[in-house]
Amino acid sequence: MMRAVIFDLDGVLVSTDHFHYKAWKQIADRLNIPFDEDVNNRLRGVSRMESLDIILSGASDKQFTDDQKQSLAEEKNTVYRKFLEQLSPADILPGVTETLEGLKVKGVAAAVGSSSKNARFILEQVGLLDWFAVIVDGNQISRSKPDSEVFLLAASQLECDASECLVVEDAVAGVQAGVHAGMKVAAVGDAVNSKEATYTLQRIDHLLKLI
Ligand code: BG6
Ligand code: MG
């Protein structure tokens, strides 16, 4: 029996992708490093520093020290946080509120399992914070998706077995993290082509039929 649904945040609950894209693009353009939607898709679900490493791998002729990388990651986050200040309930993705209401009626717990260190701020900005029994974010994990850490920690805080949790993900790395955790995974958005997902959802509220 499914007792909990663990949602990824960026690209599943809230539309923040264009802000990540614009913030990274600003830096990549300045450094003359190629950056487009394809590279951006590879950043889904992975931590800020690992995202930077993926971007910098497009400039094999350039070398960056750890201090330089740290300051580029901080710069990206400052730009990104400025964008996040504009967030409002209008940025909640379609079907999300109905899904959370449906889970509540069914007595199924809702949780967040995100690689983002800005997760609480985002949830607060869009007014979703109170819907979740458990929120595990990038501040509480040491290994980013596709590692299972974020979802296993959420399950343990929910006091649920992995087999009782359904993960909802838009990132290929996130689908893999859910599978590695021994959970069923519903793929949405960019992850729908992932062969590893248990379910593919055209609309997030269709997950209510799976519970
Ligand atoms: C994930 C995003 O949710 O959070 C990634 O999909 C991002 O693209 C990661 O790199 C870390 O986000 P933040 O907010 O801590 O920089
Ligand atoms: Mg995501």
GROMACS .gro file of C-alpha atoms and ligand atoms in nm:
model
  228
    1MET     CA    1   0.000   0.000   0.000
    2MET     CA    2   0.121   0.351  -0.085
    3ARG     CA    3   0.144   0.565   0.230
    4ALA     CA    4   0.341   0.863   0.101
    5VAL     CA    5   0.423   1.054  -0.215
    6ILE     CA    6   0.764   1.225  -0.228
    7PHE     CA    7   0.769   1.506  -0.480
    8ASP     CA    8   1.071   1.659  -0.643
    9LEU     CA    9   1.034   2.039  -0.636
   10ASP     CA   10   1.189   2.217  -0.938
   11GLY     CA   11   0.995   2.125  -1.251
   12VAL     CA   12   0.742   1.910  -1.062
   13LEU     CA   13   0.569   2.139  -0.812
   14VAL     CA   14   0.696   2.480  -0.920
   15SER     CA   15   0.815   2.624  -1.248
   16THR     CA   16   1.168   2.743  -1.167
   17ASP     CA   17   1.349   2.593  -1.467
   18HIS     CA   18   1.359   2.918  -1.666
   19PHE     CA   19   1.516   3.095  -1.365
   20HIS     CA   20   1.788   2.830  -1.332
   21TYR     CA   21   1.843   2.857  -1.707
   22LYS     CA   22   1.865   3.237  -1.713
   23ALA     CA   23   2.099   3.252  -1.413
   24TRP     CA   24   2.340   2.990  -1.552
   25LYS     CA   25   2.318   3.135  -1.903
   26GLN     CA   26   2.437   3.474  -1.776
   27ILE     CA   27   2.754   3.313  -1.638
   28ALA     CA   28   2.814   3.077  -1.930
   29ASP     CA   29   2.782   3.360  -2.184
   30ARG     CA   30   3.030   3.574  -1.994
   31LEU     CA   31   3.280   3.286  -1.988
   32ASN     CA   32   3.210   3.207  -2.355
   33ILE     CA   33   3.094   2.855  -2.274
   34PRO     CA   34   2.818   2.696  -2.486
   35PHE     CA   35   2.495   2.666  -2.288
   36ASP     CA   36   2.152   2.574  -2.421
   37GLU     CA   37   1.833   2.392  -2.316
   38ASP     CA   38   2.001   2.054  -2.372
   39VAL     CA   39   2.279   2.134  -2.126
   40ASN     CA   40   2.018   2.281  -1.891
   41ASN     CA   41   1.822   1.953  -1.897
   42ARG     CA   42   2.134   1.771  -1.778
   43LEU     CA   43   2.138   1.995  -1.469
   44ARG     CA   44   1.796   1.876  -1.352
   45GLY     CA   45   1.813   1.711  -1.013
   46VAL     CA   46   2.187   1.760  -0.962
   47SER     CA   47   2.339   1.992  -0.703
   48ARG     CA   48   2.453   2.348  -0.774
   49MET     CA   49   2.824   2.258  -0.773
   50GLU     CA   50   2.774   1.951  -0.991
   51SER     CA   51   2.565   2.164  -1.229
   52LEU     CA   52   2.856   2.409  -1.251
   53ASP     CA   53   3.097   2.123  -1.325
   54ILE     CA   54   2.870   2.006  -1.609
   55ILE     CA   55   2.865   2.359  -1.754
   56LEU     CA   56   3.242   2.408  -1.717
   57SER     CA   57   3.306   2.072  -1.888
   58GLY     CA   58   3.195   2.256  -2.205
   59ALA     CA   59   3.517   2.461  -2.180
   60SER     CA   60   3.789   2.198  -2.168
   61ASP     CA   61   4.047   2.464  -2.266
   62LYS     CA   62   3.979   2.664  -1.946
   63GLN     CA   63   4.085   2.573  -1.591
   64PHE     CA   64   3.910   2.695  -1.277
   65THR     CA   65   4.036   2.681  -0.918
   66ASP     CA   66   3.807   2.567  -0.637
   67ASP     CA   67   3.780   2.929  -0.518
   68GLN     CA   68   3.678   3.047  -0.864
   69LYS     CA   69   3.418   2.769  -0.887
   70GLN     CA   70   3.285   2.857  -0.542
   71SER     CA   71   3.244   3.218  -0.644
   72LEU     CA   72   3.074   3.128  -0.975
   73ALA     CA   73   2.826   2.906  -0.788
   74GLU     CA   74   2.757   3.186  -0.540
   75GLU     CA   75   2.711   3.435  -0.822
   76LYS     CA   76   2.460   3.204  -0.992
   77ASN     CA   77   2.270   3.163  -0.669
   78THR     CA   78   2.252   3.539  -0.609
   79VAL     CA   79   2.105   3.595  -0.956
   80TYR     CA   80   1.872   3.294  -0.915
   81ARG     CA   81   1.749   3.413  -0.570
   82LYS     CA   82   1.661   3.753  -0.722
   83PHE     CA   83   1.440   3.572  -0.974
   84LEU     CA   84   1.287   3.359  -0.697
   85GLU     CA   85   1.170   3.676  -0.524
   86GLN     CA   86   0.922   3.718  -0.811
   87LEU     CA   87   0.760   3.378  -0.746
   88SER     CA   88   0.393   3.367  -0.652
   89PRO     CA   89   0.118   3.101  -0.636
   90ALA     CA   90   0.081   3.151  -1.015
   91ASP     CA   91   0.410   2.959  -1.054
   92ILE     CA   92   0.267   2.640  -0.903
   93LEU     CA   93   0.256   2.393  -1.193
   94PRO     CA   94  -0.084   2.283  -1.331
   95GLY     CA   95  -0.257   2.005  -1.137
   96VAL     CA   96  -0.032   2.030  -0.829
   97THR     CA   97  -0.283   2.185  -0.589
   98GLU     CA   98  -0.554   1.934  -0.697
   99THR     CA   99  -0.306   1.649  -0.644
  100LEU     CA  100  -0.215   1.765  -0.294
  101GLU     CA  101  -0.584   1.806  -0.206
  102GLY     CA  102  -0.658   1.458  -0.342
  103LEU     CA  103  -0.377   1.299  -0.138
  104LYS     CA  104  -0.503   1.470   0.176
  105VAL     CA  105  -0.853   1.329   0.121
  106LYS     CA  106  -0.703   0.981   0.076
  107GLY     CA  107  -0.490   1.016   0.391
  108VAL     CA  108  -0.163   0.978   0.197
  109ALA     CA  109   0.127   1.189   0.326
  110ALA     CA  110   0.299   1.437   0.095
  111ALA     CA  111   0.672   1.512   0.118
  112VAL     CA  112   0.937   1.698  -0.079
  113GLY     CA  113   1.271   1.545  -0.178
  114SER     CA  114   1.476   1.812  -0.356
  115SER     CA  115   1.845   1.874  -0.431
  116SER     CA  116   1.786   2.248  -0.398
  117LYS     CA  117   1.915   2.448  -0.103
  118ASN     CA  118   1.645   2.704  -0.188
  119ALA     CA  119   1.356   2.458  -0.154
  120ARG     CA  120   1.196   2.607   0.159
  121PHE     CA  121   1.223   2.960   0.024
  122ILE     CA  122   1.053   2.853  -0.302
  123LEU     CA  123   0.773   2.668  -0.121
  124GLU     CA  124   0.719   2.970   0.102
  125GLN     CA  125   0.709   3.209  -0.194
  126VAL     CA  126   0.439   3.008  -0.374
  127GLY     CA  127   0.244   2.930  -0.055
  128LEU     CA  128   0.289   2.550  -0.058
  129LEU     CA  129   0.497   2.509   0.258
  130ASP     CA  130   0.216   2.384   0.481
  131TRP     CA  131   0.112   2.099   0.251
  132PHE     CA  132   0.413   1.882   0.331
  133ALA     CA  133   0.465   1.656   0.631
  134VAL     CA  134   0.837   1.630   0.552
  135ILE     CA  135   1.075   1.843   0.346
  136VAL     CA  136   1.424   1.712   0.269
  137ASP     CA  137   1.638   1.947   0.063
  138GLY     CA  138   1.992   2.012  -0.053
  139ASN     CA  139   2.095   2.137   0.292
  140GLN     CA  140   2.041   1.795   0.449
  141ILE     CA  141   2.212   1.565   0.202
  142SER     CA  142   2.572   1.506   0.106
  143ARG     CA  143   2.511   1.311  -0.215
  144SER     CA  144   2.299   1.451  -0.495
  145LYS     CA  145   2.055   1.255  -0.716
  146PRO     CA  146   2.095   0.996  -0.875
  147ASP     CA  147   2.203   0.890  -0.524
  148SER     CA  148   1.904   0.769  -0.321
  149GLU     CA  149   1.997   0.968  -0.005
  150VAL     CA  150   1.734   1.242  -0.037
  151PHE     CA  151   1.444   0.998  -0.081
  152LEU     CA  152   1.560   0.751   0.184
  153LEU     CA  153   1.595   1.035   0.435
  154ALA     CA  154   1.244   1.156   0.348
  155ALA     CA  155   1.105   0.801   0.393
  156SER     CA  156   1.276   0.766   0.728
  157GLN     CA  157   1.135   1.102   0.848
  158LEU     CA  158   0.790   0.992   0.723
  159GLU     CA  159   0.841   0.666   0.914
  160CYS     CA  160   0.756   0.475   0.596
  161ASP     CA  161   0.925   0.185   0.427
  162ALA     CA  162   1.068   0.262   0.081
  163SER     CA  163   0.815   0.023  -0.073
  164GLU     CA  164   0.533   0.241   0.066
  165CYS     CA  165   0.659   0.558  -0.110
  166LEU     CA  166   0.595   0.688  -0.460
  167VAL     CA  167   0.844   0.940  -0.600
  168VAL     CA  168   0.738   1.201  -0.859
  169GLU     CA  169   1.025   1.330  -1.074
  170ASP     CA  170   1.095   1.539  -1.385
  171ALA     CA  171   1.469   1.459  -1.394
  172VAL     CA  172   1.634   1.145  -1.528
  173ALA     CA  173   1.879   1.162  -1.232
  174GLY     CA  174   1.580   1.188  -0.998
  175VAL     CA  175   1.404   0.887  -1.149
  176GLN     CA  176   1.725   0.689  -1.095
  177ALA     CA  177   1.747   0.813  -0.735
  178GLY     CA  178   1.393   0.688  -0.666
  179VAL     CA  179   1.466   0.352  -0.825
  180HIS     CA  180   1.792   0.322  -0.626
  181ALA     CA  181   1.588   0.391  -0.310
  182GLY     CA  182   1.363   0.096  -0.392
  183MET     CA  183   1.061   0.319  -0.454
  184LYS     CA  184   0.807   0.332  -0.732
  185VAL     CA  185   0.868   0.636  -0.953
  186ALA     CA  186   0.622   0.840  -1.159
  187ALA     CA  187   0.793   1.045  -1.432
  188VAL     CA  188   0.658   1.380  -1.548
  189GLY     CA  189   0.784   1.643  -1.791
  190ASP     CA  190   1.138   1.596  -1.916
  191ALA     CA  191   1.168   1.250  -1.751
  192VAL     CA  192   0.877   1.087  -1.937
  193ASN     CA  193   1.118   0.921  -2.180
  194SER     CA  194   1.314   0.759  -1.899
  195LYS     CA  195   1.288   0.382  -1.936
  196GLU     CA  196   1.348   0.335  -1.562
  197ALA     CA  197   1.031   0.503  -1.434
  198THR     CA  198   0.752   0.280  -1.304
  199TYR     CA  199   0.482   0.513  -1.441
  200THR     CA  200   0.470   0.796  -1.691
  201LEU     CA  201   0.222   1.074  -1.619
  202GLN     CA  202   0.094   1.319  -1.878
  203ARG     CA  203  -0.063   1.519  -1.592
  204ILE     CA  204   0.054   1.512  -1.231
  205ASP     CA  205  -0.299   1.469  -1.092
  206HIS     CA  206  -0.323   1.135  -1.275
  207LEU     CA  207  -0.112   0.999  -0.993
  208LEU     CA  208  -0.424   0.998  -0.777
  209LYS     CA  209  -0.537   0.698  -0.986
  210LEU     CA  210  -0.222   0.509  -0.882
  211ILE     CA  211  -0.280   0.541  -0.508
  212BG6     C1  212   1.741   2.090  -0.835
  212BG6     C2  213   1.745   2.143  -0.977
  212BG6     O1  214   1.610   2.084  -0.790
  212BG6     O2  215   1.817   2.175  -0.749
  212BG6     C3  216   1.889   2.156  -1.022
  212BG6     O3  217   1.676   2.051  -1.062
  212BG6     C4  218   1.965   2.246  -0.925
  212BG6     O4  219   1.894   2.207  -1.153
  212BG6     C5  220   1.955   2.188  -0.783
  212BG6     O5  221   2.103   2.254  -0.963
  212BG6     C6  222   2.024   2.276  -0.680
  212BG6     O6  223   1.952   2.395  -0.664
  212BG6     P1  224   1.996   2.515  -0.572
  212BG6     O7  225   1.868   2.596  -0.554
  212BG6     O8  226   2.046   2.460  -0.443
  212BG6     O9  227   2.101   2.590  -0.645
  213MG      MG  228   1.321   1.860  -1.089
   0.00000   0.00000   0.00000
